[in-house]
CSV table of C-alpha atoms in Angstrom, one decimal:
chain,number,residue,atom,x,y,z
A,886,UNK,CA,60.2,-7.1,3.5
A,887,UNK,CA,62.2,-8.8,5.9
A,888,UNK,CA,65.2,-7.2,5.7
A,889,UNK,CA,63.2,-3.8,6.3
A,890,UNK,CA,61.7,-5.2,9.5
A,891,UNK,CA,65.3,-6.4,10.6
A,892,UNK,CA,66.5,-2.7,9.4
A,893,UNK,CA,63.6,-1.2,11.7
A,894,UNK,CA,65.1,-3.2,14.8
A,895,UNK,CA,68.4,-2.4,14.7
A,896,UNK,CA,67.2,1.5,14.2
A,897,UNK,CA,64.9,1.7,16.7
A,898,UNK,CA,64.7,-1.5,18.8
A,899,UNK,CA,61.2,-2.2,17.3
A,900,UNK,CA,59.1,-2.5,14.2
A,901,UNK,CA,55.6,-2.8,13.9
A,902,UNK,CA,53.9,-4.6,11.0
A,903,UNK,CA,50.2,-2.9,10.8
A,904,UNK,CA,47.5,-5.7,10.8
A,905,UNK,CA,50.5,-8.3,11.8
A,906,UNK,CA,52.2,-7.5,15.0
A,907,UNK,CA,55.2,-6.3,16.7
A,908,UNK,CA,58.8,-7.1,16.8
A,909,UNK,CA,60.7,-5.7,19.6
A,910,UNK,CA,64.7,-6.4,20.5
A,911,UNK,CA,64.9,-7.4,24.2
A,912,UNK,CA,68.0,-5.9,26.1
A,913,UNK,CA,69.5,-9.2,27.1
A,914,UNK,CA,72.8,-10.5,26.5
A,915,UNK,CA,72.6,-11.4,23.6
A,916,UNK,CA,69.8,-8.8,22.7
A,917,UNK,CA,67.2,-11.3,20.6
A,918,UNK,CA,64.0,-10.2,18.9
A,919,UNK,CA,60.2,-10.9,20.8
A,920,UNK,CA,56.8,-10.7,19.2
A,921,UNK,CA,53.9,-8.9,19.7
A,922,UNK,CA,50.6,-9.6,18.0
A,923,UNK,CA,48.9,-7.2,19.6
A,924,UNK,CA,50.5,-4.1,18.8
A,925,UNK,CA,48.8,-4.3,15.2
A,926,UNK,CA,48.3,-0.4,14.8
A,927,UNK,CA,50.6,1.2,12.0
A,928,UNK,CA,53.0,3.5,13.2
A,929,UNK,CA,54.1,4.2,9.9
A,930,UNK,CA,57.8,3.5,10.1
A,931,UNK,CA,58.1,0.6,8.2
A,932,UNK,CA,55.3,1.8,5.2
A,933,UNK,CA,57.8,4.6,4.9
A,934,UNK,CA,60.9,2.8,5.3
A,935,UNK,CA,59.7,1.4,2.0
A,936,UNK,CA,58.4,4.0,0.6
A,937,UNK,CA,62.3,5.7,1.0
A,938,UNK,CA,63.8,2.5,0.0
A,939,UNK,CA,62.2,1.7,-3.2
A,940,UNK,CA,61.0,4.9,-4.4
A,941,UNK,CA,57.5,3.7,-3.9
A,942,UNK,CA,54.6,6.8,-3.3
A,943,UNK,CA,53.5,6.3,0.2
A,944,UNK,CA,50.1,4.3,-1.0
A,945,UNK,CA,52.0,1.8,-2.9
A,946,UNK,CA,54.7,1.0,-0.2
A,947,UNK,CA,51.2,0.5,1.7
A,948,UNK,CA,49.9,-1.8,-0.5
A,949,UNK,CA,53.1,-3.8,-0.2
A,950,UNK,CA,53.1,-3.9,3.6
A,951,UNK,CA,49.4,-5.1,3.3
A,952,UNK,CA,50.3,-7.7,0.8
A,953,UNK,CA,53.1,-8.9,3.2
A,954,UNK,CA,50.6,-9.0,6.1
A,955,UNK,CA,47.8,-10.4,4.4
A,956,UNK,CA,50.2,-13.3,3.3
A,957,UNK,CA,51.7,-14.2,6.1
A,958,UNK,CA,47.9,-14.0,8.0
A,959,UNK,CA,46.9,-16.6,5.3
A,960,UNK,CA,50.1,-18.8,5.8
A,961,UNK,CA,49.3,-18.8,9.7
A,962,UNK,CA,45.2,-19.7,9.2
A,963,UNK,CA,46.6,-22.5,7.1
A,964,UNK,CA,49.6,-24.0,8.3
A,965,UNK,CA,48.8,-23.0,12.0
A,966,UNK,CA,52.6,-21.3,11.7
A,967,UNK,CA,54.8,-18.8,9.8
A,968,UNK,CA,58.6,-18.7,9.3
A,969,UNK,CA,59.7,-15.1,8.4
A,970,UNK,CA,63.1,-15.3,7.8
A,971,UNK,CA,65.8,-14.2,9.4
A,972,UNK,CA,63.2,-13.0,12.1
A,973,UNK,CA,61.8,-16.5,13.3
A,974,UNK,CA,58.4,-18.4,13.4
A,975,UNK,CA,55.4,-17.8,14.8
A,976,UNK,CA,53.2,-20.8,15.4
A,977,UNK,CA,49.4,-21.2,17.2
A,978,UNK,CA,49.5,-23.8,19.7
A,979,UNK,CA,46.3,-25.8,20.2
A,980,UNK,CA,45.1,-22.6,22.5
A,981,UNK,CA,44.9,-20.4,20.2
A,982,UNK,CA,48.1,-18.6,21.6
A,983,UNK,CA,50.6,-17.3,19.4
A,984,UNK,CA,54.0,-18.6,20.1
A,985,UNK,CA,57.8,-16.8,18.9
A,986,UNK,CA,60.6,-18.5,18.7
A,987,UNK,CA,63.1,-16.2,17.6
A,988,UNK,CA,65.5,-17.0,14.7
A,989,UNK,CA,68.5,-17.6,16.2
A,990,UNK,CA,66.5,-20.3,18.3
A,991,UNK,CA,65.4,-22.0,15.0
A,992,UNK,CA,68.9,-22.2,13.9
A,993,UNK,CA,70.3,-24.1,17.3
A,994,UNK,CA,67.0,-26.3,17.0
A,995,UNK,CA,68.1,-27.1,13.3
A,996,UNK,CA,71.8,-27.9,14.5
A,997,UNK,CA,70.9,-29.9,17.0
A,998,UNK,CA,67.8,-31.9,15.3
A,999,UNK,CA,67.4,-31.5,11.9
A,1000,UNK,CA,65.2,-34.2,10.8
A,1001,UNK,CA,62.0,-33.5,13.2
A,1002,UNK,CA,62.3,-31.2,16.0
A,1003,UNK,CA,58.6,-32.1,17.0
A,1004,UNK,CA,58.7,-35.6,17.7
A,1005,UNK,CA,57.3,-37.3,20.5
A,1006,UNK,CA,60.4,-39.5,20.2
A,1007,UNK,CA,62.8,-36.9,20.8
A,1008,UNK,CA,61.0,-35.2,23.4
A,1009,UNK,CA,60.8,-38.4,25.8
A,1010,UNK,CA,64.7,-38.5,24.7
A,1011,UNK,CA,65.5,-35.2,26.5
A,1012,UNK,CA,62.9,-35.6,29.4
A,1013,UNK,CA,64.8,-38.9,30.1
A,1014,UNK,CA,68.5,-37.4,30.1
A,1015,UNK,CA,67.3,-34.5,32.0
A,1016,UNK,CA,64.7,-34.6,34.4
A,1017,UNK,CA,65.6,-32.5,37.2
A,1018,UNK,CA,66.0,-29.3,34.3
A,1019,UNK,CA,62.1,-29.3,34.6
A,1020,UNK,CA,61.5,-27.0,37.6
A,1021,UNK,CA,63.7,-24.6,36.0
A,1022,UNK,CA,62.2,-24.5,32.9
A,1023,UNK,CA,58.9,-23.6,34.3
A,1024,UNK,CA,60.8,-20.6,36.5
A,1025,UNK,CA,62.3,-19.9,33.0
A,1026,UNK,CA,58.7,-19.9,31.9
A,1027,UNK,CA,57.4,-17.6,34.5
A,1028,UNK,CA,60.3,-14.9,34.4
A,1029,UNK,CA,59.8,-15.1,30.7
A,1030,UNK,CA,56.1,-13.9,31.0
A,1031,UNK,CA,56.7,-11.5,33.4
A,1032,UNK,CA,59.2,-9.7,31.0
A,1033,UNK,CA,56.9,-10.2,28.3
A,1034,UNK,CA,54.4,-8.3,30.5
A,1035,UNK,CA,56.7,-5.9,31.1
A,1036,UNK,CA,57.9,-5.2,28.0
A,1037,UNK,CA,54.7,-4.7,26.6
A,1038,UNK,CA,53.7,-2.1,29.3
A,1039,UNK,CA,56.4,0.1,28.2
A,1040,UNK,CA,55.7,-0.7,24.6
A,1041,UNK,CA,51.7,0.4,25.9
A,1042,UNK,CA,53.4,3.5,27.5
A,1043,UNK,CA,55.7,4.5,24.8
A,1044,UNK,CA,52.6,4.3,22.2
A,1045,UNK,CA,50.6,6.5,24.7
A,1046,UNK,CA,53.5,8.9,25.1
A,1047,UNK,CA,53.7,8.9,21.3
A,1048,UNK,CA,49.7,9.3,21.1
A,1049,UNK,CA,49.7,12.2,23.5
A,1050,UNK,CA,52.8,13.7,21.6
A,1051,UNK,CA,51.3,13.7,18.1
A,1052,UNK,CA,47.9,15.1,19.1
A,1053,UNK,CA,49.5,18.2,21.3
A,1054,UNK,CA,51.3,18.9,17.6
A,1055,UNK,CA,48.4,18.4,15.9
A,1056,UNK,CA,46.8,20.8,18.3
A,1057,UNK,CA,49.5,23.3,18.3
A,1058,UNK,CA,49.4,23.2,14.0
A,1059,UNK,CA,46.2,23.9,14.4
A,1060,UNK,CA,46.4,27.1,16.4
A,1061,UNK,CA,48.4,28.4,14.3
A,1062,UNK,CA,46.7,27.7,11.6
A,1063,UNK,CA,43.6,29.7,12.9
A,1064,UNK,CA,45.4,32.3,14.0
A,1065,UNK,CA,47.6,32.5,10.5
A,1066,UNK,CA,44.3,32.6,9.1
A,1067,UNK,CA,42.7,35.3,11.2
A,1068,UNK,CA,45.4,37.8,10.6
């Protein structure tokens, strides 16, 4: 399922796992992937990028995106975290926020400490050899939220503009459906 998440991004700079969340690509250099979880709704792309891939009827490439979601819901209530690979991990801080960090992220954190990247030890390491990076973490912090915001306004506008689209077809199928009919 992964790799048809990571196939959804490169296609269309998104993908949206119903029930889950959203993964978007940011335009930065390098572009990297963000998460959403509260763009839950199903936009269909990825139930039917499975469906396509595997031959699956539409229901039971469904069921498998549910399974997927369900799973990785349950791995979070438990383990307060999820890695989905190649994608990156989402954890719940002691908030109740949901935290990304994006895969590429993991790796560095891997290369540069494998054994524990949690530790208190570690942590009091780094604040020690570089204090004066603190201030600049936290305006790192606040432009980060602010393109977070921002980027899930135009997601929000996008879906609207996507809503609106949808129903004028709808409506337009249907006009010509009762006028098809009344001929």
């Amino acid at each position: 399922m992964e790799q048809y998440i990571l196939d959804l991004l490169r296609e269309n700079n998104r993908a949206i796992l119903p029930d889950f969340g959203a993964f978007f690509i940011r335009k930065n250099d390098p572009r990297e992937i963000s998460f959403n979880g509260l763009l839950t709704f199903n936009d269909n792309m990825l139930i039917e990028l499975v469906s396509r891939s595997e031959g699956l009827s539409y229901n039971d490439a469904a069921q498998k995106v549910e399974s997927f979601a369900r799973n990785l819901l349950s791995e979070m209530s438990k383990n307060n975290q999820v890695i989905i690979d190649q994608i990156g991990k989402i954890m719940i801080d002691e908030s109740g926020e949901q935290k990304f960090t994006a895969w590429k992220d993991l790796a560095e954190q891997d290369r540069i400490m494998p054994e524990d990247r949690t530790t208190p030890s570690t942590k009091k390491k780094k604040l020690k050899q570089e204090p004066e990076e603190e201030g600049g973490e936290e305006e790192a912090a606040a432009a980060e939220a602010q393109k977070k915001k921002e980027e899930e306004e135009a997601a929000a506008e996008a879906l609207k503009k996507k809503e609106e689209e949808e129903a004028a077809a709808e409506a337009l199928k249907k006009k010509e459906e009762e006028e098809a009919a009344v001929e």
